[in-house]
GROMACS .gro file of C-alpha atoms in nm:
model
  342
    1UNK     CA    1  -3.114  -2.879  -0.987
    2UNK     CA    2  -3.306  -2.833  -0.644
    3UNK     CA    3  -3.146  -2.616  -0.377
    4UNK     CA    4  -3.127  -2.973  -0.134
    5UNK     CA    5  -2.902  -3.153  -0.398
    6UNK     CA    6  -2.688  -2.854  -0.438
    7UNK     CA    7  -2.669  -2.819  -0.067
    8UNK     CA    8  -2.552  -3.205  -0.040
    9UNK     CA    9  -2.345  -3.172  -0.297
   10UNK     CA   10  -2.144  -2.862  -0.166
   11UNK     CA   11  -2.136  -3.037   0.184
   12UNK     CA   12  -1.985  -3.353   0.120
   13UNK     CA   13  -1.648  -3.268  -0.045
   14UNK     CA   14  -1.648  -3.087   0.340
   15UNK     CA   15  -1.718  -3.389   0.536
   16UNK     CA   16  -1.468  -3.602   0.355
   17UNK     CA   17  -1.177  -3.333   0.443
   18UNK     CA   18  -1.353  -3.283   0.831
   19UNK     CA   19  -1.300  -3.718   0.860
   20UNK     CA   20  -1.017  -3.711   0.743
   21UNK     CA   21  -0.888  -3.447   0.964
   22UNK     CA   22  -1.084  -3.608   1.253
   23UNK     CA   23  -0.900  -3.918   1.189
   24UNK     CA   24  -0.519  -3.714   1.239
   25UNK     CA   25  -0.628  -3.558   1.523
   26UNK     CA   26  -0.771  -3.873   1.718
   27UNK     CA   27  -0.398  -4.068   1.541
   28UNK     CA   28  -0.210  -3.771   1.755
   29UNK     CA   29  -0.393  -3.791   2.118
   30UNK     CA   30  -0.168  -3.923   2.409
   31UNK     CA   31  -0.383  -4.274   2.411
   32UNK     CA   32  -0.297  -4.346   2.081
   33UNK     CA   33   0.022  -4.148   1.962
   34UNK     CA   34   0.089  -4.274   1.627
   35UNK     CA   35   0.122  -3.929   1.458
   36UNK     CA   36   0.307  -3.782   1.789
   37UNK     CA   37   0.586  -3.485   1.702
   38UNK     CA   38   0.837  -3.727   1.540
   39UNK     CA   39   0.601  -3.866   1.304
   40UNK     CA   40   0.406  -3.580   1.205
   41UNK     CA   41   0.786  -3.437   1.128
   42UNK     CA   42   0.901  -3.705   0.930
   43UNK     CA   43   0.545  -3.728   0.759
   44UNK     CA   44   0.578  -3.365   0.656
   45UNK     CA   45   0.919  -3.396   0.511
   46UNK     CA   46   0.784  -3.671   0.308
   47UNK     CA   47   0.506  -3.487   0.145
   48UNK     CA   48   0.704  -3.173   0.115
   49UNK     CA   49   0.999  -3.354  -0.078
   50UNK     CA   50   0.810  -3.669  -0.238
   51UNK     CA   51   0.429  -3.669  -0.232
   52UNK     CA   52   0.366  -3.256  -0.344
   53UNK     CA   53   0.568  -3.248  -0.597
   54UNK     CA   54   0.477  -3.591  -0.802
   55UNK     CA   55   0.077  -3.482  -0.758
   56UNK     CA   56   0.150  -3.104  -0.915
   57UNK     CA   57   0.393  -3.194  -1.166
   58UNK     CA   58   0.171  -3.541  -1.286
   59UNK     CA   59  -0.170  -3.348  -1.293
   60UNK     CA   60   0.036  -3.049  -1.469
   61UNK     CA   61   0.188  -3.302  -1.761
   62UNK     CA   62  -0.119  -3.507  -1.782
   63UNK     CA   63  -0.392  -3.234  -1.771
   64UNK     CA   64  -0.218  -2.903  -1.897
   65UNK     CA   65  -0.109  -2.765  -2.294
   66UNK     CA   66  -0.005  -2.537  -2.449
   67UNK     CA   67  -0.367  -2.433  -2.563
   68UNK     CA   68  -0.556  -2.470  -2.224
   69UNK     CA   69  -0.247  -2.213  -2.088
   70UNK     CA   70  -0.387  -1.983  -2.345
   71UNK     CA   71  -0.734  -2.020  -2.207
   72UNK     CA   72  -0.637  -2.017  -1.836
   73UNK     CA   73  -0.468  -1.721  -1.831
   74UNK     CA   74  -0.604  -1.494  -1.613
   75UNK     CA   75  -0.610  -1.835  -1.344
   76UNK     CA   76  -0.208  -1.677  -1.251
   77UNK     CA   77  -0.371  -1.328  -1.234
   78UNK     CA   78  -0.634  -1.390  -1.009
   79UNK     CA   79  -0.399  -1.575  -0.737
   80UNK     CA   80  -0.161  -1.276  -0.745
   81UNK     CA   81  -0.437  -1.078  -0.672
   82UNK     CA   82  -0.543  -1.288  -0.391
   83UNK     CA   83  -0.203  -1.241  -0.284
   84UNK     CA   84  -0.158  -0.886  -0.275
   85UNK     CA   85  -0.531  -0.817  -0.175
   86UNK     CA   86  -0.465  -1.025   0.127
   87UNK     CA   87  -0.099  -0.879   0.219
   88UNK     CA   88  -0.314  -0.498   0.212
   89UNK     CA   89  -0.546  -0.684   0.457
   90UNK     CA   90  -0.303  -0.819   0.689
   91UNK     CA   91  -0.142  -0.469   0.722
   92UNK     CA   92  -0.441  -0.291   0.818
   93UNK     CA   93  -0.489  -0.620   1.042
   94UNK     CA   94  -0.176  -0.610   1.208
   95UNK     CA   95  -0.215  -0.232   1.295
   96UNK     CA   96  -0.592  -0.245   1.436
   97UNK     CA   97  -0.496  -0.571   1.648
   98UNK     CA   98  -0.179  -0.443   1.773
   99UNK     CA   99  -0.036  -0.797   1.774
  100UNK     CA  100   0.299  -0.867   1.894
  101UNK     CA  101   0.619  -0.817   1.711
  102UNK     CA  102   0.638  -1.194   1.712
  103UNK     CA  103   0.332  -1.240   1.542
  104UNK     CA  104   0.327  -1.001   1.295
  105UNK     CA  105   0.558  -1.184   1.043
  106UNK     CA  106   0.294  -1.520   1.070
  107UNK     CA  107  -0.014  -1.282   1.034
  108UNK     CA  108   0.092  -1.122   0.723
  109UNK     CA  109   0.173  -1.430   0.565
  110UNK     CA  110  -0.144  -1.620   0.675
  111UNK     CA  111  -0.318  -1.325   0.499
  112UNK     CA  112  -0.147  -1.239   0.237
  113UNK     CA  113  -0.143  -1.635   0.113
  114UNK     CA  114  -0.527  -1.558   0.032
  115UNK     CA  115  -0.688  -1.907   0.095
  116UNK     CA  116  -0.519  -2.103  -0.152
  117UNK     CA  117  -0.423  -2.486  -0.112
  118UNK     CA  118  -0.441  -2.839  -0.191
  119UNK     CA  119  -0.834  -2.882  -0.110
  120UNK     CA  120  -0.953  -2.792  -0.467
  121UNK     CA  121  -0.775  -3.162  -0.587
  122UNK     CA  122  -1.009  -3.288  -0.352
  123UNK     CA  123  -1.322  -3.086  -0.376
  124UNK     CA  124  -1.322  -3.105  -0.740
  125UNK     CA  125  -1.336  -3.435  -0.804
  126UNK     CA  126  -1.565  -3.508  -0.500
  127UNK     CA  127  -1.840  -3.182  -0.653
  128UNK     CA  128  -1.796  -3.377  -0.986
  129UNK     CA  129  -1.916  -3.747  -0.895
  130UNK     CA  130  -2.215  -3.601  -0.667
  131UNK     CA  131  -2.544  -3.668  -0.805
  132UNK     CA  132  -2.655  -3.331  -0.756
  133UNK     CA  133  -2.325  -3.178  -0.967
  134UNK     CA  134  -2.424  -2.859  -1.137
  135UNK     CA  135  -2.136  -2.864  -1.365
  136UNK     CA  136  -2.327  -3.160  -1.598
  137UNK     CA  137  -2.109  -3.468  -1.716
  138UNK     CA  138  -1.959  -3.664  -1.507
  139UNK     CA  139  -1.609  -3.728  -1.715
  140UNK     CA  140  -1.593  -3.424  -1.804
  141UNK     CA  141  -1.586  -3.207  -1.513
  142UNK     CA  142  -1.428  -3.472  -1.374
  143UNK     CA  143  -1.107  -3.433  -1.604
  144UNK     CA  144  -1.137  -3.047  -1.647
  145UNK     CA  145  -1.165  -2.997  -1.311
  146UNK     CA  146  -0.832  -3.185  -1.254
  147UNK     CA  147  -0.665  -2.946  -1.456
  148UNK     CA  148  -0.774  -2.617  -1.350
  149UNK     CA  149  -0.733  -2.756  -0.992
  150UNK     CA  150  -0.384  -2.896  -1.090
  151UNK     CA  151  -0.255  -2.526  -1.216
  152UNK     CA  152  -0.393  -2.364  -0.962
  153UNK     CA  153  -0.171  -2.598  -0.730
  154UNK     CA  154   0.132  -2.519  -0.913
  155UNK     CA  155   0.086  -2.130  -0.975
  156UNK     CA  156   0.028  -2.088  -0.552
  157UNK     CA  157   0.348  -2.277  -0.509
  158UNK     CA  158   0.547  -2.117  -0.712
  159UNK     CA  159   0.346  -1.803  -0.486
  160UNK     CA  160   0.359  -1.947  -0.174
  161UNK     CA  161   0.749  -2.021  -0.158
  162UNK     CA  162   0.857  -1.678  -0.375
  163UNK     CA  163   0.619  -1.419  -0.205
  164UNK     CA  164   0.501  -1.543   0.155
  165UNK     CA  165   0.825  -1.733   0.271
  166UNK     CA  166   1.018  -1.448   0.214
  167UNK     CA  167   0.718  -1.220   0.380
  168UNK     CA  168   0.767  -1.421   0.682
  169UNK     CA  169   1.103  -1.450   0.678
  170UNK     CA  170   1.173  -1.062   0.624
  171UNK     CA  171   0.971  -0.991   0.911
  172UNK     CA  172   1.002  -1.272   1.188
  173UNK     CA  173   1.172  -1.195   1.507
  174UNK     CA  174   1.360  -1.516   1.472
  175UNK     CA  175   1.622  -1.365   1.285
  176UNK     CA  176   1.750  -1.418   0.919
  177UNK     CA  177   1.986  -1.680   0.825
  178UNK     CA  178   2.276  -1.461   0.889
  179UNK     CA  179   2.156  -1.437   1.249
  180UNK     CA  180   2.042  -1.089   1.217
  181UNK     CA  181   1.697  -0.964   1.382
  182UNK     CA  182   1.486  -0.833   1.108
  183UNK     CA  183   1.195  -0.506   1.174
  184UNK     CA  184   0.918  -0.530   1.222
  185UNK     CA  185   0.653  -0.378   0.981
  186UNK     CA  186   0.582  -0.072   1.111
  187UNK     CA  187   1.009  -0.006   1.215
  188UNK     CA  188   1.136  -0.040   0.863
  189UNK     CA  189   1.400   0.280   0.873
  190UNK     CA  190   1.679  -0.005   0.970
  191UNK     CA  191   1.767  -0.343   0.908
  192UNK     CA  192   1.902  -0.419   1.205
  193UNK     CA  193   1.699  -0.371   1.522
  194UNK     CA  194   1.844  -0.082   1.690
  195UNK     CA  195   1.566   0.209   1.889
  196UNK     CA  196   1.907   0.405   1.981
  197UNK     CA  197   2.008   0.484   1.652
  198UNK     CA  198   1.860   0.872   1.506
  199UNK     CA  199   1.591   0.936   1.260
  200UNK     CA  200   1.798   0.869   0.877
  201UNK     CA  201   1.682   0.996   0.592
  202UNK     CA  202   1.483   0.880   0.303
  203UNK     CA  203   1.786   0.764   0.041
  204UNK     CA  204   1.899   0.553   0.368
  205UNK     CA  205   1.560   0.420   0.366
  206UNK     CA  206   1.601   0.312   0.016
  207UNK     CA  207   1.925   0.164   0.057
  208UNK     CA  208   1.805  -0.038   0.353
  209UNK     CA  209   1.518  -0.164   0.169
  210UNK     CA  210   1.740  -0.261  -0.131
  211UNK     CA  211   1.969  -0.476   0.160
  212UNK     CA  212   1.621  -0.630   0.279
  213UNK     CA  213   1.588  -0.657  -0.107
  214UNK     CA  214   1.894  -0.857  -0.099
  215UNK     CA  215   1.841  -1.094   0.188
  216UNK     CA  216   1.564  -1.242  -0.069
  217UNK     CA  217   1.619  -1.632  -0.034
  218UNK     CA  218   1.648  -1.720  -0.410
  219UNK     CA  219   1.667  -2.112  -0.291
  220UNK     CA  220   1.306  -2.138  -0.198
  221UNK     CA  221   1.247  -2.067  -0.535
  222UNK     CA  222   1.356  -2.425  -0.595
  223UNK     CA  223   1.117  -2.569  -0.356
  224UNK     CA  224   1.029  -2.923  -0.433
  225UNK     CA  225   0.655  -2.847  -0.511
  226UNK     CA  226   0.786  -2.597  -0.798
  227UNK     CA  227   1.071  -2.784  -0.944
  228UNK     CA  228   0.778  -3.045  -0.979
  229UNK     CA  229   0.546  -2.780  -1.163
  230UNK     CA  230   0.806  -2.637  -1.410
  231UNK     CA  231   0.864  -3.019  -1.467
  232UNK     CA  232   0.477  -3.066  -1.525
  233UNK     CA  233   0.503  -2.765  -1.736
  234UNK     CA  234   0.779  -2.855  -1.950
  235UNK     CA  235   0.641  -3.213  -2.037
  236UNK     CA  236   0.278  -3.075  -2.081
  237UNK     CA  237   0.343  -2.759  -2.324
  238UNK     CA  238   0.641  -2.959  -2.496
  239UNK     CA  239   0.468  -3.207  -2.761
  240UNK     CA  240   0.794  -3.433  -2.821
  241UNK     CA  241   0.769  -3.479  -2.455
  242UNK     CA  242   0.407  -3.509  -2.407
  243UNK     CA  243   0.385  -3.788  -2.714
  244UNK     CA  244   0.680  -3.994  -2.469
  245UNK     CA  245   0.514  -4.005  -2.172
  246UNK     CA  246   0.138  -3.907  -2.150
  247UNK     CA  247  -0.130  -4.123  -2.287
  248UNK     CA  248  -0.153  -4.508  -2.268
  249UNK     CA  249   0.006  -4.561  -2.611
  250UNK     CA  250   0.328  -4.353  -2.487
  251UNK     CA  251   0.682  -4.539  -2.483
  252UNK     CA  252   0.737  -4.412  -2.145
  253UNK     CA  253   0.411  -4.358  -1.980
  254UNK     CA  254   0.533  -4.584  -1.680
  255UNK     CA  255   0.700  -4.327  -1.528
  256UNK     CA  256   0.434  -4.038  -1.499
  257UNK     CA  257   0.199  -4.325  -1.378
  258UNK     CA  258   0.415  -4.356  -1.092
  259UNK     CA  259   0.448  -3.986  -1.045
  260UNK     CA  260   0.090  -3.978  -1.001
  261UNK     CA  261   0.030  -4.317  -0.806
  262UNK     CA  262   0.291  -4.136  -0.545
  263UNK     CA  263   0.109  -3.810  -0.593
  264UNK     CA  264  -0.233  -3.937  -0.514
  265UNK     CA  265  -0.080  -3.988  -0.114
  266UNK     CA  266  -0.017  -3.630  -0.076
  267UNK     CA  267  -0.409  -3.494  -0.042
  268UNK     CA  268  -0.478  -3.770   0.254
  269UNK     CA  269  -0.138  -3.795   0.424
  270UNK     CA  270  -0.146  -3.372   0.433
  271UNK     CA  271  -0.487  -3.351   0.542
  272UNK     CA  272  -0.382  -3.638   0.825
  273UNK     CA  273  -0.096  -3.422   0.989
  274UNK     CA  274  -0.320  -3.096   0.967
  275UNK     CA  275  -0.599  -3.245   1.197
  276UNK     CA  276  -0.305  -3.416   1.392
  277UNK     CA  277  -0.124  -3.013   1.413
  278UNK     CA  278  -0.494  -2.932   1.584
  279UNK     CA  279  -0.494  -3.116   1.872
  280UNK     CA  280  -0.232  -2.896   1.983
  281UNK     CA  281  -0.445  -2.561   1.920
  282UNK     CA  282  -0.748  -2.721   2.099
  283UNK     CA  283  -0.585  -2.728   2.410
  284UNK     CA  284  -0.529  -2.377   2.387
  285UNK     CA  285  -0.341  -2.141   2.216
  286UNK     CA  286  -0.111  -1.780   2.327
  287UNK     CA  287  -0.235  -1.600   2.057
  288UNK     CA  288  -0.484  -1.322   2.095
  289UNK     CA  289  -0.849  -1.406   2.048
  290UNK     CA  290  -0.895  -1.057   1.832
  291UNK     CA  291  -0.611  -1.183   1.635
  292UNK     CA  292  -0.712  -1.491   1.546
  293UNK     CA  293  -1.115  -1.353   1.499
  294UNK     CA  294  -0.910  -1.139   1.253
  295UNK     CA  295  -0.713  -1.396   1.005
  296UNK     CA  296  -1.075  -1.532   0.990
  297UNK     CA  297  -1.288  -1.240   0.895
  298UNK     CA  298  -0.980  -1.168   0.627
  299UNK     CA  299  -0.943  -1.502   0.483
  300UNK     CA  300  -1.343  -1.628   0.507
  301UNK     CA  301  -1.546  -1.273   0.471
  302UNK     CA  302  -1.360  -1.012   0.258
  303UNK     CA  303  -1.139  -1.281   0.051
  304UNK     CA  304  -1.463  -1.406  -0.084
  305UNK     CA  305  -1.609  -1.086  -0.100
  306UNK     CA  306  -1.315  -0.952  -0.312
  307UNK     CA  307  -1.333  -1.298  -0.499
  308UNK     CA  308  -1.689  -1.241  -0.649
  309UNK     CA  309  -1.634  -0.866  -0.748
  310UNK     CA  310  -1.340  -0.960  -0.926
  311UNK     CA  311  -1.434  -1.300  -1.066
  312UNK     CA  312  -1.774  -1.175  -1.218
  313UNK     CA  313  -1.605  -0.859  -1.355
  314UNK     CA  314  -1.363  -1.064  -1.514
  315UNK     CA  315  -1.642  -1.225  -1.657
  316UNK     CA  316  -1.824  -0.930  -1.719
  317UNK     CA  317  -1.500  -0.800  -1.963
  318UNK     CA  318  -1.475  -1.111  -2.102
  319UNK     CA  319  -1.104  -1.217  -1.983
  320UNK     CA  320  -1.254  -1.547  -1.847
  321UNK     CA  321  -1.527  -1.804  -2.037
  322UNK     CA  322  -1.827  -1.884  -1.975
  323UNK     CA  323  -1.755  -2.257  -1.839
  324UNK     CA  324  -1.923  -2.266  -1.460
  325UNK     CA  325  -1.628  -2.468  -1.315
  326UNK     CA  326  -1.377  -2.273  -1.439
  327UNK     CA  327  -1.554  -1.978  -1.252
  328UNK     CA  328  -1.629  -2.154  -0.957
  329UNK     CA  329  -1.213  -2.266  -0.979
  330UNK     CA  330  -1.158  -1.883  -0.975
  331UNK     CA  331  -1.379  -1.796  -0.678
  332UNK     CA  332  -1.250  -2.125  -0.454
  333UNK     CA  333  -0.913  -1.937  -0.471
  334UNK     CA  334  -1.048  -1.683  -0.213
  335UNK     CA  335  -1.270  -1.899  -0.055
  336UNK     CA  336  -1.071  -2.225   0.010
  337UNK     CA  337  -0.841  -2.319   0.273
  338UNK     CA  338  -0.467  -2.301   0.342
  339UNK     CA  339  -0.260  -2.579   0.348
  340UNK     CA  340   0.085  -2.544   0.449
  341UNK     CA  341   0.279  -2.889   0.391
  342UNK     CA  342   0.605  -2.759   0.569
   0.00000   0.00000   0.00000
């Protein structure tokens, strides 16, 4: 294919998500104020408890098995990586920036989420129909594309509210949910913030980590967007299950075609409160220029950068096929954008 229709087709999936957006923010301006505070609140508790989980856990039963699991495995091994790549890079960001104590919790998890999100559910599909598609039939990409986008979705949920909630949690000034101030990163020799207390020794280290350790908050485990996955999961990779509810003939295939007719709101109505959230940082924001130059060179130059060494060695060693969209899944999961729906 000519380098024109692979440009287009690369560029529109980004001008449907950059209208869309447009559309929030211009819904959230003073004149118009139908996504104001309120409604961008109750908007994102919708999608967080309804819309997220019916579109991961109806494109995980519909599009997943237990054979393409076995094929897809190294999908859960490259997002970890993301994830700890990205926490590395957020360390050495946090100490060449200096940010504020404030900040530091929100820095490290902005980087250390990689740039995972929802986008691939709507890049995928839009790369697919394009003329100009380089990953050949239509259908096809169209429906394997769905599912390596849909298990990426759920493996960076089950990330996202295990690894980086607790990140920022742990180490936000706000305090913990027993009231108590945690460190910061670089004051980690106590949990509680106190510069008057002596230098304590490395087992107290230990056992202060282990009470950090501790703190973990098991419940987010049960987010919405996982129970929805593991859900998605179980009906998928279980073939009583999957021969109830998935396919037309099913006895019960009602009910995962509402799942998904509710799930199909989540990409638009997200996408609508992140260009409403915007407006807000256009009009100017507290944080640090350097900083925020920072989270971008992480998350746009050396995510991607780390992406292709790793993708096309794992290709290289033969842990990951030869199918093009199954590699270009693999390198979107540095290279894409994160979403955060709550």
């Amino acid at each position: 294919m000519g380098v024109l229709d692979l440009f287009v087709a690369s560029v529109i999936p980004v001008v449907k998500v950059l209208l869309i957006t447009a559309l929030g923010s211009f819904l959230a301006i003073d004149f118009v104020d139908i996504l104001g505070l309120d409604a961008r609140k109750h908007l994102n508790n919708v999608v967080f408890f309804v819309f997220n989980p019916a579109l991961v856990g109806s494109n995980i039963a519909k599009y997943i098995t237990l054979r393409s699991m076995a094929v897809l495995w190294f999908m859960p091994l490259n997002i970890l990586i993301t994830f700890i790549i990205g926490s590395i890079l957020g360390w050495l960001l946090i100490r060449s920036s200096r940010a504020p104590h404030e900040l530091w919790g929100l820095v490290l998890g902005c980087c250390s989420a990689g740039n995972l999100g929802n986008l691939p559910m709507i890049i995928i599909p839009a790369v697919c129909k394009e003329k100009g598609s380089p990953f050949g039939d239509v259908d096809i990409c169209y429906t394997h594309g769905l599912a390596y986008a849909s298990l990426s979705m759920a493996i960076g949920s089950i990330y996202m509210w295990s690894y980086v909630y607790n990140i920022v949690r742990f180490y936000s000034t706000n305090g913990s949910s027993a009231g108590a101030k945690l460190l910061p990163l670089n004051d980690m020799d106590q949990f509680e913030v106190d510069s008057t207390l002596p230098q304590i020794s490395v087992m107290d280290r230990i056992k202060q980590g282990f009470r950090m350790v501790t703190k973990f908050n098991i419940r987010t485990l049960f987010a919405p967007s996982t129970a929805g996955a593991v859900v998605g999961f179980s009906i998928g990779t279980i073939p009583q299950l999957r021969k109830a509810l998935i396919g037309e003939n099913a006895p019960l295939h009602v009910l995962p075609d509402c799942a998904s007719l509710v799930g199909d709101a989540a990409i638009p109505a997200i996408t609508l409160v992140v260009g409403a959230n915007l407006l807000k940082g256009l009009k100017g924001s507290a944080v640090q220029p350097q900083i925020i130059m920072g989270i971008v060179v992480v998350r746009y130059i050396i995510l991607p950068i780390c992406g292709v060494v790793i993708v096309k060695s794992a290709v290289q060693l033969g842990w990951v096929g030869s199918d093009p969209l199954y590699q270009f899944i693999l390198l979107l999961q540095y290279d894409d954008t994160v979403i955060w729906s709550r």
